Amino acid sequence: LYETCKETLVYLTHLDLDDMQTIMNEYLQNQSKPNGFTHDSLNRLCWAIGSISGTMPPSTEKRFLVTVIKELLDLTIAQ
């Protein structure tokens, strides 16, 4: 199941990189909304982000990860 989910996310990222980034960023931003945060959903999101590691050009991946880390830090402060 793990490999199937990972392969699916990798294929989707290759099909539309910008859309995948947008979806993951929106999902991460929803974590900061009231009733939006759960440990399970955050764990799933972090797993998904890790599973697509290496599928983006290095400069794009670096920018994406910086954005994710900033959002996670903001989430930590808010919680």
Short mmCIF file of N, CA, C and O in Angstrom, two decimals:
data_model
loop_
_atom_site.label_atom_id
_atom_site.label_comp_id
_atom_site.label_asym_id
_atom_site.label_seq_id
_atom_site.Cartn_x
_atom_site.Cartn_y
_atom_site.Cartn_z
N LEU A 1 0.83 -1.20 0.00
CA LEU A 1 0.00 0.00 0.00
C LEU A 1 0.87 1.26 0.00
O LEU A 1 0.59 2.21 -0.72
N TYR A 2 1.94 1.23 0.81
CA TYR A 2 2.85 2.38 0.89
C TYR A 2 3.42 2.70 -0.49
O TYR A 2 3.40 3.86 -0.92
N GLU A 3 3.93 1.70 -1.17
CA GLU A 3 4.54 1.91 -2.49
C GLU A 3 3.52 2.42 -3.50
O GLU A 3 3.82 3.29 -4.32
N THR A 4 2.32 1.90 -3.45
CA THR A 4 1.27 2.33 -4.38
C THR A 4 0.92 3.79 -4.16
O THR A 4 0.81 4.56 -5.12
N CYS A 5 0.78 4.19 -2.90
CA CYS A 5 0.46 5.58 -2.59
C CYS A 5 1.60 6.50 -3.02
O CYS A 5 1.37 7.56 -3.60
N LYS A 6 2.81 6.08 -2.74
CA LYS A 6 3.97 6.88 -3.11
C LYS A 6 4.06 7.03 -4.62
O LYS A 6 4.26 8.14 -5.13
N GLU A 7 3.93 5.95 -5.35
CA GLU A 7 3.99 6.01 -6.81
C GLU A 7 2.90 6.91 -7.37
O GLU A 7 3.14 7.67 -8.32
N THR A 8 1.71 6.83 -6.81
CA THR A 8 0.60 7.68 -7.27
C THR A 8 0.94 9.15 -7.08
O THR A 8 0.73 9.96 -7.99
N LEU A 9 1.46 9.51 -5.90
CA LEU A 9 1.83 10.90 -5.66
C LEU A 9 2.96 11.35 -6.58
O LEU A 9 2.95 12.48 -7.07
N VAL A 10 3.91 10.48 -6.83
CA VAL A 10 5.01 10.82 -7.74
C VAL A 10 4.47 11.05 -9.15
O VAL A 10 4.82 12.05 -9.81
N TYR A 11 3.59 10.18 -9.64
CA TYR A 11 3.01 10.35 -10.97
C TYR A 11 2.22 11.64 -11.06
O TYR A 11 2.31 12.37 -12.05
N LEU A 12 1.41 11.93 -10.04
CA LEU A 12 0.62 13.15 -10.05
C LEU A 12 1.51 14.39 -10.04
O LEU A 12 1.21 15.39 -10.68
N THR A 13 2.61 14.31 -9.30
CA THR A 13 3.55 15.43 -9.27
C THR A 13 4.18 15.64 -10.64
O THR A 13 4.34 16.77 -11.10
N HIS A 14 4.52 14.55 -11.32
CA HIS A 14 5.09 14.66 -12.66
C HIS A 14 4.07 15.21 -13.66
O HIS A 14 4.44 15.95 -14.59
N LEU A 15 2.80 14.89 -13.48
CA LEU A 15 1.77 15.38 -14.38
C LEU A 15 1.56 16.88 -14.24
O LEU A 15 1.42 17.59 -15.24
N ASP A 16 1.49 17.37 -12.99
CA ASP A 16 1.24 18.80 -12.78
C ASP A 16 1.89 19.24 -11.47
O ASP A 16 1.27 19.20 -10.40
N LEU A 17 3.13 19.64 -11.56
CA LEU A 17 3.92 20.02 -10.39
C LEU A 17 3.30 21.20 -9.65
O LEU A 17 3.16 21.17 -8.43
N ASP A 18 2.89 22.22 -10.39
CA ASP A 18 2.33 23.42 -9.74
C ASP A 18 1.05 23.10 -8.98
O ASP A 18 0.83 23.59 -7.87
N ASP A 19 0.21 22.29 -9.58
CA ASP A 19 -1.04 21.91 -8.93
C ASP A 19 -0.78 21.11 -7.65
O ASP A 19 -1.42 21.33 -6.63
N MET A 20 0.18 20.20 -7.69
CA MET A 20 0.51 19.40 -6.51
C MET A 20 1.02 20.30 -5.38
O MET A 20 0.64 20.13 -4.22
N GLN A 21 1.87 21.26 -5.71
CA GLN A 21 2.37 22.18 -4.70
C GLN A 21 1.23 23.00 -4.11
O GLN A 21 1.17 23.18 -2.89
N THR A 22 0.34 23.46 -4.95
CA THR A 22 -0.80 24.25 -4.48
C THR A 22 -1.69 23.43 -3.54
O THR A 22 -2.09 23.92 -2.48
N ILE A 23 -1.97 22.22 -3.92
CA ILE A 23 -2.82 21.35 -3.09
C ILE A 23 -2.17 21.12 -1.73
O ILE A 23 -2.83 21.24 -0.69
N MET A 24 -0.89 20.81 -1.72
CA MET A 24 -0.22 20.54 -0.45
C MET A 24 -0.11 21.80 0.41
O MET A 24 -0.28 21.74 1.63
N ASN A 25 0.14 22.94 -0.21
CA ASN A 25 0.19 24.19 0.55
C ASN A 25 -1.17 24.54 1.14
O ASN A 25 -1.26 24.98 2.28
N GLU A 26 -2.23 24.35 0.37
CA GLU A 26 -3.58 24.62 0.88
C GLU A 26 -3.92 23.68 2.04
O GLU A 26 -4.50 24.10 3.04
N TYR A 27 -3.56 22.43 1.89
CA TYR A 27 -3.81 21.44 2.95
C TYR A 27 -3.06 21.83 4.22
O TYR A 27 -3.60 21.75 5.32
N LEU A 28 -1.84 22.31 4.05
CA LEU A 28 -1.05 22.73 5.20
C LEU A 28 -1.65 23.98 5.84
O LEU A 28 -1.73 24.09 7.06
N GLN A 29 -2.11 24.92 5.04
CA GLN A 29 -2.73 26.12 5.58
C GLN A 29 -4.03 25.80 6.31
O GLN A 29 -4.38 26.46 7.28
N ASN A 30 -4.74 24.79 5.85
CA ASN A 30 -5.98 24.38 6.52
C ASN A 30 -5.71 23.83 7.92
O ASN A 30 -6.60 23.82 8.77
N GLN A 31 -4.49 23.38 8.17
CA GLN A 31 -4.14 22.87 9.49
C GLN A 31 -4.20 23.95 10.55
O GLN A 31 -4.41 23.67 11.72
N SER A 32 -4.02 25.20 10.16
CA SER A 32 -4.02 26.30 11.12
C SER A 32 -5.42 26.84 11.39
O SER A 32 -5.59 27.68 12.27
N LYS A 33 -6.41 26.37 10.67
CA LYS A 33 -7.79 26.80 10.91
C LYS A 33 -8.35 26.11 12.14
O LYS A 33 -7.91 25.01 12.49
N PRO A 34 -9.32 26.74 12.78
CA PRO A 34 -9.96 26.06 13.91
C PRO A 34 -10.55 24.71 13.47
O PRO A 34 -11.15 24.62 12.41
N ASN A 35 -10.35 23.72 14.26
CA ASN A 35 -10.80 22.35 13.97
C ASN A 35 -10.12 21.73 12.76
O ASN A 35 -10.50 20.66 12.33
N GLY A 36 -9.11 22.39 12.20
CA GLY A 36 -8.43 21.86 11.03
C GLY A 36 -7.24 21.00 11.39
O GLY A 36 -6.82 20.15 10.61
N PHE A 37 -6.69 21.22 12.58
CA PHE A 37 -5.47 20.52 12.96
C PHE A 37 -5.78 19.19 13.63
O PHE A 37 -6.56 19.11 14.56
N THR A 38 -5.16 18.16 13.12
CA THR A 38 -5.11 16.87 13.81
C THR A 38 -3.73 16.29 13.57
O THR A 38 -3.10 16.56 12.53
N HIS A 39 -3.25 15.55 14.52
CA HIS A 39 -1.93 14.94 14.36
C HIS A 39 -1.92 13.98 13.18
O HIS A 39 -0.93 13.90 12.44
N ASP A 40 -3.01 13.26 12.98
CA ASP A 40 -3.09 12.30 11.88
C ASP A 40 -3.01 12.99 10.52
O ASP A 40 -2.28 12.56 9.63
N SER A 41 -3.77 14.08 10.36
CA SER A 41 -3.75 14.75 9.06
C SER A 41 -2.41 15.42 8.79
O SER A 41 -1.92 15.41 7.66
N LEU A 42 -1.79 15.95 9.83
CA LEU A 42 -0.47 16.55 9.66
C LEU A 42 0.56 15.48 9.32
O LEU A 42 1.43 15.68 8.46
N ASN A 43 0.45 14.33 9.96
CA ASN A 43 1.36 13.22 9.67
C ASN A 43 1.20 12.76 8.22
O ASN A 43 2.19 12.52 7.52
N ARG A 44 -0.03 12.68 7.75
CA ARG A 44 -0.28 12.27 6.36
C ARG A 44 0.33 13.27 5.38
O ARG A 44 0.93 12.89 4.37
N LEU A 45 0.15 14.55 5.69
CA LEU A 45 0.68 15.58 4.81
C LEU A 45 2.21 15.52 4.77
O LEU A 45 2.81 15.57 3.69
N CYS A 46 2.83 15.40 5.91
CA CYS A 46 4.30 15.32 5.95
C CYS A 46 4.80 14.07 5.22
O CYS A 46 5.82 14.12 4.53
N TRP A 47 4.08 12.97 5.35
CA TRP A 47 4.45 11.76 4.62
C TRP A 47 4.36 12.00 3.12
O TRP A 47 5.25 11.61 2.35
N ALA A 48 3.27 12.65 2.69
CA ALA A 48 3.08 12.92 1.26
C ALA A 48 4.18 13.83 0.72
O ALA A 48 4.71 13.60 -0.37
N ILE A 49 4.54 14.85 1.49
CA ILE A 49 5.60 15.75 1.06
C ILE A 49 6.92 14.99 0.96
O ILE A 49 7.67 15.15 -0.01
N GLY A 50 7.21 14.15 1.92
CA GLY A 50 8.43 13.36 1.87
C GLY A 50 8.44 12.36 0.73
O GLY A 50 9.48 12.06 0.16
N SER A 51 7.27 11.84 0.39
CA SER A 51 7.22 10.82 -0.65
C SER A 51 7.48 11.38 -2.04
O SER A 51 7.88 10.64 -2.94
N ILE A 52 7.29 12.68 -2.24
CA ILE A 52 7.56 13.26 -3.56
C ILE A 52 8.94 13.91 -3.61
O ILE A 52 9.28 14.56 -4.59
N SER A 53 9.72 13.70 -2.57
CA SER A 53 11.07 14.24 -2.55
C SER A 53 11.86 13.72 -3.73
O SER A 53 11.83 12.53 -4.05
N GLY A 54 12.54 14.62 -4.41
CA GLY A 54 13.35 14.25 -5.56
C GLY A 54 12.61 14.27 -6.88
O GLY A 54 13.21 14.00 -7.92
N THR A 55 11.32 14.58 -6.87
CA THR A 55 10.55 14.60 -8.12
C THR A 55 10.52 15.97 -8.76
O THR A 55 10.04 16.11 -9.88
N MET A 56 11.03 16.98 -8.06
CA MET A 56 11.01 18.35 -8.56
C MET A 56 12.43 18.78 -8.90
O MET A 56 13.39 18.23 -8.37
N PRO A 57 12.55 19.78 -9.76
CA PRO A 57 13.88 20.36 -9.97
C PRO A 57 14.40 20.90 -8.62
O PRO A 57 13.61 21.37 -7.80
N PRO A 58 15.70 20.80 -8.38
CA PRO A 58 16.24 21.19 -7.07
C PRO A 58 15.84 22.59 -6.59
O PRO A 58 15.50 22.77 -5.43
N SER A 59 15.84 23.57 -7.47
CA SER A 59 15.48 24.93 -7.04
C SER A 59 14.01 25.01 -6.64
O SER A 59 13.65 25.68 -5.66
N THR A 60 13.15 24.33 -7.37
CA THR A 60 11.73 24.31 -7.05
C THR A 60 11.48 23.57 -5.75
O THR A 60 10.69 24.03 -4.90
N GLU A 61 12.14 22.45 -5.57
CA GLU A 61 11.96 21.66 -4.35
C GLU A 61 12.45 22.45 -3.14
O GLU A 61 11.80 22.44 -2.09
N LYS A 62 13.56 23.15 -3.27
CA LYS A 62 14.09 23.94 -2.17
C LYS A 62 13.09 25.03 -1.77
O LYS A 62 12.79 25.21 -0.59
N ARG A 63 12.55 25.73 -2.76
CA ARG A 63 11.57 26.79 -2.49
C ARG A 63 10.31 26.20 -1.83
O ARG A 63 9.77 26.76 -0.88
N PHE A 64 9.86 25.06 -2.32
CA PHE A 64 8.68 24.40 -1.77
C PHE A 64 8.92 23.99 -0.32
O PHE A 64 8.09 24.23 0.56
N LEU A 65 10.07 23.39 -0.04
CA LEU A 65 10.37 22.95 1.31
C LEU A 65 10.53 24.12 2.27
O LEU A 65 10.12 24.03 3.44
N VAL A 66 11.09 25.22 1.81
CA VAL A 66 11.19 26.42 2.65
C VAL A 66 9.80 26.91 3.02
O VAL A 66 9.52 27.25 4.18
N THR A 67 8.90 26.92 2.05
CA THR A 67 7.51 27.33 2.31
C THR A 67 6.85 26.39 3.32
O THR A 67 6.18 26.85 4.26
N VAL A 68 7.04 25.10 3.15
CA VAL A 68 6.45 24.12 4.06
C VAL A 68 7.00 24.29 5.47
O VAL A 68 6.24 24.29 6.45
N ILE A 69 8.30 24.48 5.59
CA ILE A 69 8.91 24.64 6.91
C ILE A 69 8.39 25.90 7.59
O ILE A 69 8.09 25.89 8.79
N LYS A 70 8.26 27.00 6.84
CA LYS A 70 7.71 28.23 7.41
C LYS A 70 6.29 28.00 7.93
O LYS A 70 5.93 28.44 9.01
N GLU A 71 5.48 27.32 7.12
CA GLU A 71 4.10 27.03 7.53
C GLU A 71 4.07 26.15 8.78
O GLU A 71 3.25 26.35 9.68
N LEU A 72 4.94 25.17 8.84
CA LEU A 72 5.00 24.30 10.01
C LEU A 72 5.43 25.07 11.25
O LEU A 72 4.89 24.84 12.35
N LEU A 73 6.37 25.99 11.09
CA LEU A 73 6.79 26.81 12.23
C LEU A 73 5.65 27.70 12.70
O LEU A 73 5.41 27.87 13.90
N ASP A 74 4.93 28.30 11.74
CA ASP A 74 3.76 29.12 12.09
C ASP A 74 2.71 28.28 12.81
O ASP A 74 2.09 28.73 13.76
N LEU A 75 2.52 27.08 12.35
CA LEU A 75 1.55 26.17 12.97
C LEU A 75 1.97 25.83 14.41
O LEU A 75 1.16 25.79 15.32
N THR A 76 3.28 25.63 14.60
CA THR A 76 3.80 25.33 15.93
C THR A 76 3.56 26.50 16.88
O THR A 76 3.15 26.30 18.03
N ILE A 77 3.78 27.70 16.41
CA ILE A 77 3.56 28.89 17.22
C ILE A 77 2.07 29.04 17.56
O ILE A 77 1.71 29.37 18.68
N ALA A 78 1.22 28.78 16.58
CA ALA A 78 -0.23 28.92 16.79
C ALA A 78 -0.78 27.89 17.76
O ALA A 78 -1.74 28.15 18.47
N GLN A 79 -0.18 26.71 17.80
CA GLN A 79 -0.68 25.65 18.67
C GLN A 79 -0.13 25.86 20.05
O GLN A 79 -0.51 25.49 21.03
#
